Amino acid sequence: MGFLYGAKKLDLPGAPPRVPLRGYVLALLALVASLLLVLAYWHNAEQREMKTVQAEFTAETDAIAELLRQRLAYFELVARGGVSLFATVDRPSAGQWQGYVDGLNIAARYPDMLGLGFAPYMDRTELQDLQLDMRDAGQGFYVVRPGGVRGRYGPILYLEPRTAANREAIGYDMLTDPARQAAMIAARDTGTMRISGPVRLLQDGSGQGTGVVLYAPIYRFGTPGTMQARRAALQGWIHAPLDVHKFVDIALRTTQRHTALTIRDRGADGNAAPLYADHEELAGADGDSRLDRTMALDLYGRTWELEFRSDARASLAARAPELRTTLGTGVLASLLLFGIALVLARTEALTERKAELLADSYQRSELRFRNAMRFSAIGQALLDRSGVIVDANPALAAIFDTTTDELAGSRFGSHFIDAHDQARNTREFAAVAEGVFRTTRQWRSAAGELRHAQLTYAPVPGEIGQDVASLVQVEDITERVLAHAREQALNRTLEARVALRTRELTHANQELESFAYSVSHDLRAPLRTIEGFSRLLGERYADRVDETGRDYLARVRAAAGRMDDLIDALLKMSRVSRGPLKLEPLDLVPIARDVVAELRAGQPERTVEVDIEPGLHAVGDAALVRNLLQNLIGNAWKFTADTDGARIVVGREADADGLAAFFVRDNGAGFSQEYVGKLFRPFQRLHNPEEFEGNGIGLASVKRIVERHGGTVSAEGQPGGGATFRFTLPREAPAA
């Protein structure tokens, strides 16, 4: 009890040492100085970043103005193309004009251009002649609105594409609208393109949208040199109504916006009419932090004022997180310096007290080590540098059927069967010097039974000249060795059975594949006979068979063709399961691009946006992986046939279970999730064959290819909302 009580007294920390006042003063000075330096650096860096924000604001506004100008230049080229068409044909017919505009694909390439049309410049007599010609040609009576007798007319004659809104606009006399009339007269007199002021577009049924109209004059026999000649030779105008909001959004879709933009149209009278405004949240509040800039764009006879606004403080906060980090780091470093100064003041006083505690702790640790060794259930012995036992516990004496006194002073290796193997004893003690060393040895019990022991040597650090050099633990593992031997014998028996079953399964699979291949080829012979004789019957006896009979023959031949396709699909599925896998590192990006190129070559009239992410790497069989991508991308291509703005994405997701995960997503017809279990079954289809062709083999082949590579495949979709197919492939080649 006295020993334990004394130990508790030694563990008490005691009263804390007294810290001199000078230590506090030095710590406080270091804190103040470091804070001042950090604040000065932060202020200078903030000023530099503010200048950078202003320069970037100017550059961004210049880029936005140039993008708007370039977008209008594209429309000018389109309108001048229409003028060129009239230069080759006196007045193109409605069909010729429709063919020209359809070739431009305005709806897809220029969605902000609501149409491209032609308005003739006529007097009343010419208008009546045009109406009679159109009526005689079977096009109905051409009505000009608003009604009334005028000296000159400029009605819309052609306007493509032929949407419902554009059809309603045909016949509208644009010379009756002051804003449109001003642009049309200016284009006529100058011989150049002109743009109107803000107008309500005819295509906007709500009347809320703002737009402008671009006019290009058309003259007979080229552009005359004088104004009077141009007025006399004017044939009409090519016009293009533009939705200003769509125009700005599309022109700036590639830019990262940090500014609010307002566009006003300033007329000759100096009045400014609003055209466009957006991103007011980027402008910020009025004050020193707000950046403003106004630019004037002279565009086809009109002046557009571009007003830009941006919140400099918000841009600075987004640009300079490192400044806040520097400030926080500086404050933290100052506090750390303050704490270190206090700790150093206390350290010296605590050092002597710790030394006393360590001396007593060492004595108690030695006692605990001796007690742990003595009462351990595993045999333990302390050895000197020559392998002689210095001390042993009762558990080791019980293993060797002797006493601890008899073990002390004996060589440790003499208790094992190979006691005379001096080379082994030397190697073991040399290995102990490098660290923990484990080995197994054998000995015979007093009854003559052969026993197995696992020895664990560990060096024992101590003072120079100490008699103890290492600690060895001896564990009787005889039962474990015997159990392991029985386990190995059982494993060999199981391996032999597995090999036998594998050979039987391989033989059965080969016979099944041969059977499928033979049946597929044998079915072809009667199928060819059916198709051949039905074709001969239709050719030679066509005059003797009525219309119903010929329809029956056509159905027979179509059914024979479908059965031939199913046989081909069956053969392809059987080939997927045959042959060894040739695994190699693959880059799926060029494979996917080749597949898309083949699909575009097969249907050049389709416009499909395909996005293939970079870095799609995996390990697999090149031929099978290409088949996999052909089926998945081909399905996405097929089921987006009726989708406007068709889009296919091939990308990668986060790896799962050590496998590389990929997906193929489309915005096509999709499918109901309740039928997802049927997708990967052979000959199962979720869509009508008349709507989407196919035989139901592609996704079944995908499932077999993925599973042969040790991966998984799944699908998600919704009707009309597209589909996503996910699959996994090995990320690395498996070890041999």
XYZ file of C-alpha atoms in Angstrom:
736
model
C 0.000 0.000 0.000
C 2.883 2.332 0.757
C 4.286 1.816 -2.755
C 0.965 2.606 -4.460
C 0.395 5.641 -2.248
C 3.842 6.979 -3.092
C 3.115 6.473 -6.823
C -0.022 8.611 -6.596
C 1.887 11.386 -4.935
C 4.468 11.373 -7.726
C 1.720 11.646 -10.388
C 0.360 14.931 -8.950
C 1.257 17.844 -11.276
C 1.816 20.290 -8.423
C 1.460 24.062 -8.534
C 2.128 25.700 -11.927
C 5.406 27.565 -12.230
C 5.395 31.333 -12.098
C 5.703 33.006 -15.482
C 7.709 36.290 -15.632
C 5.849 39.425 -16.769
C 8.472 40.010 -19.477
C 7.243 36.914 -21.344
C 3.737 38.365 -21.586
C 5.059 41.708 -22.884
C 7.173 40.071 -25.616
C 4.269 37.885 -26.729
C 1.943 40.904 -26.934
C 4.471 42.926 -28.996
C 4.903 40.061 -31.441
C 1.107 39.801 -31.827
C 0.626 43.546 -32.538
C 3.546 43.745 -35.018
C 2.422 40.718 -37.015
C -1.190 41.977 -37.194
C -0.053 45.374 -38.552
C 2.072 43.723 -41.261
C -0.792 41.445 -42.332
C -3.268 44.353 -42.558
C -0.860 46.460 -44.644
C -0.243 43.615 -47.101
C -3.969 42.855 -47.367
C -4.845 46.506 -48.137
C -2.234 46.794 -50.938
C -3.310 43.512 -52.492
C -6.964 44.614 -52.427
C -6.112 47.811 -54.353
C -4.266 45.801 -57.032
C -7.180 43.415 -57.412
C -9.634 46.329 -57.760
C -7.637 47.690 -60.721
C -7.647 44.223 -62.271
C -11.450 43.997 -61.865
C -11.883 47.356 -63.651
C -9.659 46.255 -66.541
C -11.542 42.980 -66.883
C -14.866 44.872 -66.854
C -13.701 47.007 -69.801
C -12.454 43.966 -71.706
C -15.697 42.068 -71.081
C -17.874 44.944 -72.335
C -15.748 45.295 -75.480
C -16.118 41.554 -76.112
C -19.920 41.694 -75.650
C -20.257 44.594 -78.105
C -18.133 42.762 -80.676
C -20.201 39.572 -80.292
C -23.420 41.499 -80.947
C -21.890 43.126 -84.022
C -20.660 39.753 -85.342
C -24.085 38.167 -84.811
C -25.749 40.887 -86.895
C -23.069 40.385 -89.556
C -24.188 36.726 -89.875
C -27.747 37.892 -90.500
C -26.505 40.342 -93.119
C -24.857 37.458 -94.979
C -28.116 35.483 -94.870
C -30.133 38.428 -96.206
C -27.587 39.150 -98.963
C -27.833 35.514 -99.981
C -31.534 36.113 -100.607
C -30.655 39.206 -102.667
C -28.267 37.072 -104.719
C -31.094 34.605 -105.413
C -33.185 37.441 -106.907
C -30.184 38.460 -108.991
C -30.252 35.039 -110.706
C -34.065 34.726 -110.964
C -36.339 37.668 -111.831
C -38.790 36.691 -109.101
C -38.340 33.230 -107.525
C -41.465 31.205 -107.036
C -42.772 30.350 -103.569
C -41.319 26.847 -103.892
C -37.883 28.168 -104.907
C -37.863 30.589 -101.974
C -38.914 27.822 -99.574
C -36.141 25.555 -100.855
C -33.555 28.312 -100.389
C -34.613 29.070 -96.796
C -34.885 25.377 -95.866
C -31.302 24.942 -97.026
C -30.212 27.623 -94.544
C -31.831 25.651 -91.666
C -32.782 28.878 -89.885
C -34.715 27.219 -87.060
C -31.641 25.323 -85.881
C -28.827 27.735 -86.760
C -30.540 31.089 -86.184
C -33.423 30.588 -83.688
C -33.459 34.328 -82.966
C -34.285 35.009 -86.653
C -38.029 34.333 -86.753
C -38.084 34.105 -90.542
C -36.651 35.250 -93.852
C -39.067 36.833 -96.315
C -39.587 38.935 -99.428
C -41.809 42.011 -99.725
C -42.320 43.472 -103.260
C -42.454 47.228 -103.892
C -45.617 47.826 -105.999
C -48.206 50.349 -106.996
C -51.922 49.532 -107.078
C -51.853 48.212 -110.684
C -48.910 45.896 -109.983
C -50.652 44.635 -106.836
C -53.816 43.800 -108.809
C -51.765 41.966 -111.464
C -50.003 39.955 -108.724
C -53.328 39.019 -107.118
C -54.742 37.835 -110.468
C -51.600 35.818 -111.248
C -51.685 34.083 -107.861
C -55.398 33.310 -108.222
C -54.892 31.879 -111.731
C -51.992 29.755 -110.415
C -54.342 28.165 -107.848
C -52.719 29.865 -104.805
C -55.924 31.580 -103.671
C -56.651 35.287 -103.467
C -53.726 37.276 -102.053
C -55.142 39.702 -99.464
C -53.175 42.783 -98.363
C -53.842 44.247 -94.944
C -54.607 46.770 -93.689
C -57.034 47.598 -96.462
C -57.326 50.899 -98.310
C -55.969 52.568 -101.394
C -52.345 53.748 -101.206
C -49.810 54.953 -103.714
C -47.254 52.255 -102.896
C -47.440 48.873 -101.169
C -44.806 46.759 -99.466
C -46.718 43.619 -98.364
C -45.089 40.385 -97.220
C -45.245 37.928 -100.129
C -42.895 35.142 -98.925
C -41.937 34.330 -95.321
C -40.174 31.113 -94.383
C -39.979 28.812 -92.491
C -43.713 28.108 -92.939
C -44.790 28.289 -89.288
C -48.307 29.206 -88.215
C -47.182 32.679 -87.088
C -45.340 33.304 -90.363
C -48.365 32.232 -92.411
C -50.486 34.734 -90.493
C -47.970 37.502 -91.273
C -48.162 37.025 -95.100
C -50.030 39.917 -96.720
C -49.164 42.499 -94.051
C -48.160 45.823 -95.694
C -45.063 46.850 -93.733
C -45.093 50.351 -95.307
C -48.117 51.154 -93.107
C -45.972 50.868 -89.936
C -43.905 54.058 -89.364
C -40.944 52.236 -87.772
C -40.750 49.640 -90.532
C -41.447 52.224 -93.262
C -38.532 54.421 -92.148
C -36.070 51.495 -92.407
C -37.511 50.336 -95.759
C -37.326 53.820 -97.338
C -33.770 54.319 -96.008
C -32.687 50.972 -97.490
C -34.331 51.896 -100.831
C -32.673 55.309 -101.105
C -29.185 54.321 -99.882
C -28.937 50.909 -101.546
C -27.621 49.426 -98.270
C -29.061 47.266 -95.510
C -31.053 49.026 -92.815
C -32.517 47.941 -89.499
C -35.734 49.246 -88.009
C -36.355 50.735 -84.606
C -38.169 48.726 -81.899
C -41.360 47.144 -83.250
C -43.901 44.582 -82.112
C -43.110 41.456 -84.113
C -45.975 39.907 -86.062
C -44.897 36.472 -84.829
C -45.360 37.481 -81.172
C -48.973 36.702 -80.351
C -48.744 38.139 -76.813
C -47.553 41.519 -78.025
C -45.061 41.739 -75.111
C -41.862 40.971 -76.994
C -39.571 43.557 -78.585
C -37.927 43.060 -81.928
C -36.365 44.722 -84.946
C -36.522 43.997 -88.684
C -33.507 43.880 -91.005
C -34.126 45.084 -94.621
C -31.963 44.499 -97.723
C -33.115 46.274 -100.954
C -33.430 44.372 -104.251
C -32.977 46.283 -107.513
C -33.512 45.255 -111.080
C -30.271 44.945 -113.023
C -27.944 45.715 -110.100
C -27.709 48.695 -107.738
C -28.125 52.062 -109.574
C -25.770 54.937 -108.890
C -28.296 57.692 -108.076
C -31.134 57.922 -105.582
C -33.752 58.590 -108.293
C -32.567 55.575 -110.262
C -32.640 53.403 -107.138
C -36.227 54.434 -106.386
C -37.296 53.587 -109.938
C -35.423 50.250 -110.059
C -36.471 48.971 -106.601
C -38.049 45.516 -106.865
C -38.633 44.917 -103.146
C -36.889 44.004 -99.890
C -35.481 40.911 -98.259
C -36.521 41.228 -94.606
C -35.678 39.265 -91.470
C -37.585 39.833 -88.176
C -35.304 39.402 -85.133
C -36.314 38.639 -81.543
C -33.954 40.942 -79.614
C -33.974 38.899 -76.380
C -33.146 35.681 -78.184
C -30.600 37.524 -80.325
C -28.662 38.797 -77.275
C -28.912 35.529 -75.339
C -27.590 33.474 -78.269
C -24.857 35.958 -79.166
C -23.569 35.931 -75.568
C -24.130 32.271 -74.686
C -20.397 31.497 -74.875
C -19.411 34.256 -72.438
C -19.204 34.136 -68.656
C -21.399 37.092 -67.702
C -20.397 39.330 -64.769
C -22.214 42.489 -65.912
C -25.816 43.677 -66.328
C -26.660 44.795 -69.872
C -29.296 47.293 -71.079
C -29.735 48.125 -74.791
C -31.566 51.218 -76.023
C -32.299 52.275 -79.587
C -31.617 55.984 -80.119
C -33.418 57.491 -83.104
C -32.675 60.600 -85.133
C -34.825 62.673 -82.746
C -32.543 61.782 -79.854
C -35.130 59.722 -77.986
C -33.988 56.330 -76.671
C -36.365 53.355 -76.711
C -35.575 50.277 -74.598
C -34.704 47.103 -76.513
C -33.211 44.686 -73.957
C -32.349 44.410 -70.246
C -31.126 41.479 -68.172
C -29.027 40.370 -65.175
C -30.061 43.271 -62.998
C -28.817 41.295 -60.001
C -25.239 41.758 -61.269
C -25.456 45.566 -61.271
C -25.191 45.982 -57.523
C -26.222 49.006 -55.503
C -25.314 52.562 -56.506
C -22.089 53.817 -54.968
C -18.308 53.626 -55.275
C -18.376 49.861 -55.775
C -20.498 50.055 -58.961
C -18.831 50.011 -62.395
C -20.694 51.727 -65.276
C -19.926 52.053 -68.977
C -21.985 53.176 -71.976
C -21.066 52.353 -75.576
C -22.680 53.342 -78.876
C -22.947 50.868 -81.769
C -23.807 52.199 -85.230
C -25.700 49.325 -86.860
C -27.283 49.633 -90.304
C -28.534 53.207 -89.896
C -29.480 52.916 -86.198
C -27.541 53.656 -83.016
C -27.745 51.186 -80.164
C -26.637 52.389 -76.759
C -25.161 49.586 -74.640
C -25.200 50.321 -70.925
C -23.112 47.985 -68.742
C -23.221 47.807 -64.947
C -21.333 45.579 -62.533
C -20.759 45.263 -58.789
C -17.010 45.660 -58.295
C -17.141 44.503 -54.683
C -18.858 41.246 -55.637
C -16.269 40.610 -58.376
C -13.465 41.417 -55.961
C -14.894 39.074 -53.325
C -15.108 36.277 -55.893
C -11.574 36.927 -57.191
C -9.678 37.289 -53.959
C -10.391 34.429 -51.538
C -6.633 34.163 -51.043
C -6.653 37.641 -49.473
C -9.064 36.539 -46.789
C -7.031 33.383 -46.358
C -3.865 35.465 -45.943
C -5.554 37.674 -43.382
C -6.845 34.714 -41.411
C -3.503 32.923 -41.640
C -1.666 36.015 -40.429
C -3.978 36.416 -37.447
C -3.657 32.736 -36.629
C 0.146 32.888 -36.911
C 0.183 35.885 -34.564
C -1.884 34.007 -32.011
C 0.406 31.008 -32.369
C 3.467 33.174 -31.713
C 1.768 34.518 -28.600
C 0.987 31.004 -27.403
C 4.522 29.750 -28.163
C 6.021 32.548 -26.054
C 3.883 31.540 -23.082
C 4.662 27.853 -23.565
C 8.422 28.500 -23.667
C 8.168 30.390 -20.395
C 6.505 27.416 -18.755
C 8.700 24.751 -20.354
C 11.849 25.442 -18.390
C 10.015 25.233 -15.058
C 8.370 21.953 -15.971
C 11.520 20.230 -17.260
C 13.069 19.430 -13.879
C 9.784 18.161 -12.466
C 9.301 15.863 -15.483
C 12.763 14.374 -15.003
C 11.897 13.272 -11.484
C 8.624 11.744 -12.636
C 10.347 9.832 -15.494
C 12.839 8.181 -13.141
C 10.089 6.804 -10.934
C 7.989 5.838 -13.994
C 10.907 3.781 -15.363
C 11.084 1.713 -12.169
C 7.365 1.034 -12.197
C 7.470 0.110 -15.921
C 10.155 -2.464 -15.198
C 7.966 -3.986 -12.493
C 4.916 -4.080 -14.766
C 6.964 -5.786 -17.497
C 8.152 -8.507 -15.121
C 4.603 -9.136 -13.830
C 3.160 -9.241 -17.369
C 5.780 -11.792 -18.391
C 5.289 -13.923 -15.302
C 1.484 -14.182 -15.574
C 1.277 -14.452 -19.365
C -0.414 -17.590 -20.819
C 2.144 -17.627 -23.674
C 5.619 -18.968 -23.016
C 8.205 -16.178 -22.788
C 11.934 -16.035 -22.124
C 14.582 -13.328 -21.875
C 17.775 -14.203 -23.769
C 21.259 -12.777 -23.706
C 23.356 -12.104 -26.824
C 24.583 -15.728 -26.994
C 21.077 -17.258 -26.808
C 21.195 -18.324 -23.157
C 17.943 -18.040 -21.160
C 18.238 -15.319 -18.493
C 14.668 -15.613 -17.226
C 11.568 -17.647 -18.212
C 7.924 -17.612 -17.186
C 5.903 -20.601 -15.883
C 4.022 -20.947 -19.190
C 7.301 -21.735 -21.036
C 8.277 -24.258 -18.349
C 4.895 -25.995 -18.818
C 5.452 -26.211 -22.611
C 8.848 -27.958 -22.175
C 7.638 -30.089 -19.198
C 10.276 -28.615 -16.798
C 10.692 -25.801 -14.246
C 11.795 -22.173 -14.585
C 14.908 -22.846 -12.504
C 16.047 -25.595 -14.902
C 15.406 -23.338 -17.927
C 17.524 -20.481 -16.539
C 21.118 -20.747 -17.773
C 20.339 -23.239 -20.577
C 20.647 -22.481 -24.269
C 17.260 -21.742 -25.781
C 17.942 -23.660 -29.009
C 18.882 -26.858 -27.121
C 15.208 -27.576 -26.333
C 14.289 -28.184 -30.030
C 14.909 -31.135 -32.361
C 17.420 -29.198 -34.520
C 19.400 -28.086 -31.464
C 22.751 -28.836 -33.177
C 21.988 -26.626 -36.191
C 24.333 -23.790 -35.216
C 23.865 -22.021 -38.560
C 20.146 -21.662 -37.934
C 20.654 -20.369 -34.399
C 23.135 -17.808 -35.718
C 20.728 -16.632 -38.443
C 17.872 -16.240 -35.959
C 19.866 -14.096 -33.540
C 21.243 -12.014 -36.404
C 17.674 -11.389 -37.635
C 16.590 -10.240 -34.167
C 19.052 -7.344 -34.407
C 17.083 -6.041 -37.434
C 13.707 -6.086 -35.617
C 10.848 -8.502 -34.857
C 11.497 -11.946 -36.349
C 9.138 -14.964 -36.557
C 9.899 -18.628 -37.272
C 8.617 -22.135 -36.477
C 10.495 -25.049 -34.833
C 9.709 -28.513 -33.476
C 10.344 -30.338 -30.213
C 9.327 -33.602 -28.563
C 7.306 -33.702 -25.395
C 8.158 -35.925 -22.426
C 5.783 -38.551 -23.924
C 7.738 -38.523 -27.220
C 5.035 -36.651 -29.203
C 6.250 -34.337 -31.981
C 5.055 -30.757 -31.294
C 5.196 -27.515 -33.315
C 5.997 -24.070 -31.925
C 5.853 -20.568 -33.353
C 8.706 -18.379 -32.109
C 8.556 -14.576 -32.089
C 11.841 -12.803 -31.359
C 11.926 -9.111 -30.419
C 14.917 -7.024 -29.387
C 14.838 -5.584 -25.860
C 16.424 -2.101 -25.687
C 18.478 -1.424 -22.583
C 21.658 0.052 -21.266
C 25.097 -0.824 -22.613
C 26.387 -4.003 -20.992
C 22.947 -5.217 -19.959
C 22.659 -9.048 -19.861
C 19.188 -9.120 -21.557
C 19.307 -8.726 -25.381
C 16.009 -10.145 -26.683
C 12.592 -11.471 -25.743
C 11.210 -14.638 -27.331
C 7.601 -15.832 -27.209
C 6.849 -19.525 -27.684
C 3.352 -20.610 -28.715
C 2.287 -24.250 -29.158
C 0.623 -24.395 -32.616
C 0.495 -28.182 -33.008
C -3.298 -28.271 -33.278
C -3.269 -25.371 -35.723
C -0.703 -27.121 -37.970
C -2.725 -30.326 -38.009
C -5.941 -28.399 -38.807
C -4.156 -26.570 -41.644
C -2.970 -29.878 -43.097
C -6.522 -31.235 -43.041
C -7.770 -28.019 -44.662
C -5.216 -28.290 -47.487
C -6.223 -31.886 -48.164
C -9.876 -30.843 -48.325
C -9.017 -27.922 -50.656
C -7.193 -30.247 -53.042
C -10.254 -32.497 -53.148
C -12.535 -29.505 -53.829
C -10.205 -28.176 -56.552
C -10.303 -31.535 -58.290
C -14.114 -31.530 -58.192
C -14.297 -27.934 -59.477
C -11.927 -28.760 -62.350
C -14.083 -31.750 -63.279
C -17.288 -29.680 -63.211
C -15.587 -26.908 -65.210
C -14.589 -29.359 -67.962
C -18.117 -30.733 -68.057
C -19.620 -27.212 -68.218
C -17.186 -26.142 -70.957
C -18.039 -29.224 -73.014
C -21.778 -28.544 -72.553
C -21.369 -24.891 -73.605
C -19.436 -25.917 -76.716
C -22.135 -28.417 -77.665
C -24.839 -25.771 -77.049
C -23.040 -23.217 -79.233
C -22.528 -25.793 -81.975
C -26.201 -26.695 -81.761
C -27.298 -23.029 -82.045
C -24.925 -22.466 -84.975
C -26.141 -25.591 -86.787
C -29.807 -24.828 -86.160
C -29.348 -21.255 -87.405
C -27.725 -22.497 -90.627
C -30.249 -25.298 -91.117
C -33.104 -22.799 -90.782
C -31.655 -20.742 -93.607
C -32.293 -23.464 -96.269
C -36.136 -23.652 -95.914
C -36.207 -19.891 -95.380
C -34.443 -19.281 -98.690
C -36.883 -21.717 -100.357
C -39.884 -19.817 -98.982
C -38.447 -16.471 -100.059
C -37.344 -17.719 -103.490
C -40.573 -19.469 -104.500
C -42.723 -16.605 -103.174
C -40.635 -14.195 -105.278
C -40.979 -16.427 -108.385
C -44.710 -16.756 -107.748
C -45.048 -12.988 -107.585
C -42.974 -12.445 -110.748
C -44.275 -15.229 -113.048
C -47.921 -15.415 -111.993
C -48.544 -11.780 -111.145
C -51.262 -11.565 -113.798
C -53.129 -14.523 -112.286
C -53.017 -13.344 -108.676
C -55.332 -10.583 -107.527
C -54.340 -7.647 -105.323
C -55.092 -9.571 -102.127
C -52.884 -12.453 -103.223
C -50.025 -10.124 -104.040
C -50.400 -8.546 -100.597
C -50.189 -12.003 -99.025
C -47.020 -12.752 -101.011
C -45.471 -9.455 -99.874
C -46.252 -10.329 -96.251
C -44.689 -13.794 -96.681
C -41.494 -12.290 -98.092
C -41.392 -9.610 -95.364
C -41.830 -12.285 -92.682
C -39.036 -14.335 -94.286
C -36.786 -11.266 -94.229
C -37.535 -10.634 -90.551
C -36.795 -14.274 -89.735
C -33.482 -14.011 -91.621
C -32.604 -10.935 -89.516
C -33.467 -12.837 -86.334
C -31.197 -15.714 -87.391
C -28.354 -13.249 -87.991
C -28.987 -11.717 -84.580
C -28.980 -15.169 -82.980
C -25.615 -15.938 -84.584
C -24.190 -12.614 -83.381
C -25.296 -13.359 -79.826
C -23.662 -16.771 -79.951
C -20.397 -15.191 -81.188
C -20.378 -12.754 -78.245
C -20.137 -15.696 -75.834
C -17.420 -17.520 -77.827
C -13.722 -16.908 -78.035
C -11.251 -15.826 -75.331
C -11.157 -12.248 -74.048
C -8.149 -10.227 -75.250
C -7.902 -7.664 -72.471
C -5.871 -4.538 -73.166
C -5.927 -0.865 -72.118
C -8.530 1.012 -74.188
C -9.426 4.632 -74.830
C -13.194 4.673 -75.415
C -13.167 8.222 -76.859
C -11.865 7.373 -80.406
C -14.063 4.247 -80.503
C -17.167 6.312 -79.652
C -16.210 8.952 -82.232
C -15.866 6.282 -84.950
C -19.311 4.919 -84.082
C -20.844 8.415 -84.255
C -19.089 9.085 -87.591
C -20.588 5.889 -89.046
C -24.066 6.904 -87.838
C -23.711 10.402 -89.340
C -22.553 8.909 -92.651
C -25.577 6.603 -92.691
C -28.032 9.478 -91.985
C -26.372 12.725 -93.114
C -29.697 14.562 -93.059
C -29.956 14.300 -89.240
C -28.565 16.894 -86.848
C -27.654 15.331 -83.503
C -25.466 16.970 -80.845
C -23.061 14.339 -79.485
C -20.929 15.171 -76.426
C -18.109 12.697 -75.667
C -16.194 13.426 -72.475
C -12.399 13.054 -72.605
C -10.448 10.552 -70.513
C -12.702 7.486 -70.925
C -10.125 4.798 -70.146
C -10.741 1.146 -69.268
C -9.431 -2.376 -69.882
C -11.297 -4.737 -72.195
C -11.547 -6.625 -75.462
C -11.407 -4.011 -78.237
C -13.834 -5.793 -80.597
C -16.420 -6.490 -77.874
C -16.206 -2.971 -76.409
C -16.730 -1.509 -79.893
C -19.806 -3.775 -80.277
C -20.997 -2.523 -76.874
C -20.696 1.167 -77.859
C -22.242 0.531 -81.296
C -25.360 -0.912 -79.652
C -25.722 1.766 -76.928
C -24.937 4.823 -79.118
C -26.925 3.295 -82.001
C -29.950 2.901 -79.719
C -29.624 6.530 -78.564
C -29.321 7.654 -82.210
C -32.384 5.608 -83.210
C -34.669 6.675 -80.353
C -33.901 10.417 -80.795
C -35.108 10.371 -84.427
C -38.337 12.212 -83.546
C -36.762 14.584 -80.983
C -36.084 18.246 -81.721
C -32.620 19.250 -80.511
C -31.497 15.605 -80.237
C -28.547 15.211 -77.872
C -26.400 12.221 -76.875
C -23.830 12.295 -74.029
C -21.123 9.659 -73.463
C -19.322 10.159 -70.164
C -17.822 8.669 -67.034
C -19.088 8.459 -63.476
C -17.314 7.794 -60.185
C -15.586 4.404 -60.058
C -17.443 1.707 -58.127
C -16.005 -1.494 -56.595
C -12.698 -1.001 -58.403
C -14.399 -0.795 -61.841
C -14.532 2.120 -64.279
C -18.145 3.361 -64.615
C -19.525 4.925 -67.827
C -22.906 6.076 -69.153
C -24.672 6.834 -72.446
C -27.532 9.353 -72.084
C -30.033 10.672 -74.652
C -33.144 12.871 -74.679
C -35.157 10.593 -76.975
C -38.330 8.539 -76.651
C -37.306 6.885 -73.356
C -39.247 4.043 -71.724
C -41.319 3.301 -68.650
C -39.230 2.254 -65.655
C -41.603 -0.598 -64.815
C -40.457 -2.442 -67.976
C -36.725 -2.065 -67.332
C -36.459 -5.795 -66.528
C -37.333 -6.678 -70.150
C -34.716 -4.449 -71.797
C -31.803 -6.882 -71.645
C -33.732 -10.024 -72.607
C -33.249 -11.322 -76.174
C -36.047 -10.400 -78.643
C -37.806 -8.192 -76.048
C -38.957 -4.809 -77.408
C -40.769 -1.943 -75.647
C -41.641 0.032 -78.819
C -43.709 -0.732 -81.899
C -41.567 -2.081 -84.824
C -43.353 0.353 -87.175
C -42.211 3.225 -84.929
C -38.608 2.110 -84.283
C -37.054 -0.765 -86.205
C -34.956 -3.479 -84.531
C -34.948 -7.109 -83.422
C -34.365 -6.835 -79.645
C -30.844 -8.325 -79.671
C -28.661 -5.219 -79.150
C -29.174 -4.727 -75.405
C -28.985 -8.496 -74.778
C -25.557 -8.454 -76.478
C -24.574 -5.428 -74.333
C -25.434 -7.331 -71.160
C -23.387 -10.396 -72.248
C -20.360 -8.264 -73.196
C -20.387 -6.350 -69.908
C -20.829 -9.499 -67.815
C -17.991 -11.250 -69.702
C -15.775 -8.388 -68.545
C -16.988 -8.804 -64.947
C -19.086 -5.617 -64.948
C -22.733 -4.670 -64.601
C -25.217 -2.763 -66.773
C -28.381 -0.873 -65.799
C -30.873 1.524 -67.385
C -33.055 4.445 -66.330
C -35.681 6.250 -68.386
C -39.085 7.832 -68.608
C -41.476 8.091 -71.558
C -40.563 11.125 -73.644
C -37.807 12.065 -71.195
C -34.857 10.131 -72.627
C -32.875 7.199 -71.269
C -29.560 6.617 -69.473
C -27.599 3.349 -69.743
C -24.808 2.773 -67.208
C -22.154 0.069 -67.440
C -18.851 -0.810 -65.794
C -15.616 -2.227 -67.187
C -12.340 -3.272 -65.537
C -10.124 -0.349 -64.653
C -6.944 -2.437 -64.669
C -5.940 -5.732 -66.238
C -6.406 -8.618 -63.753
C -3.320 -10.334 -62.408
C -2.336 -13.543 -64.184
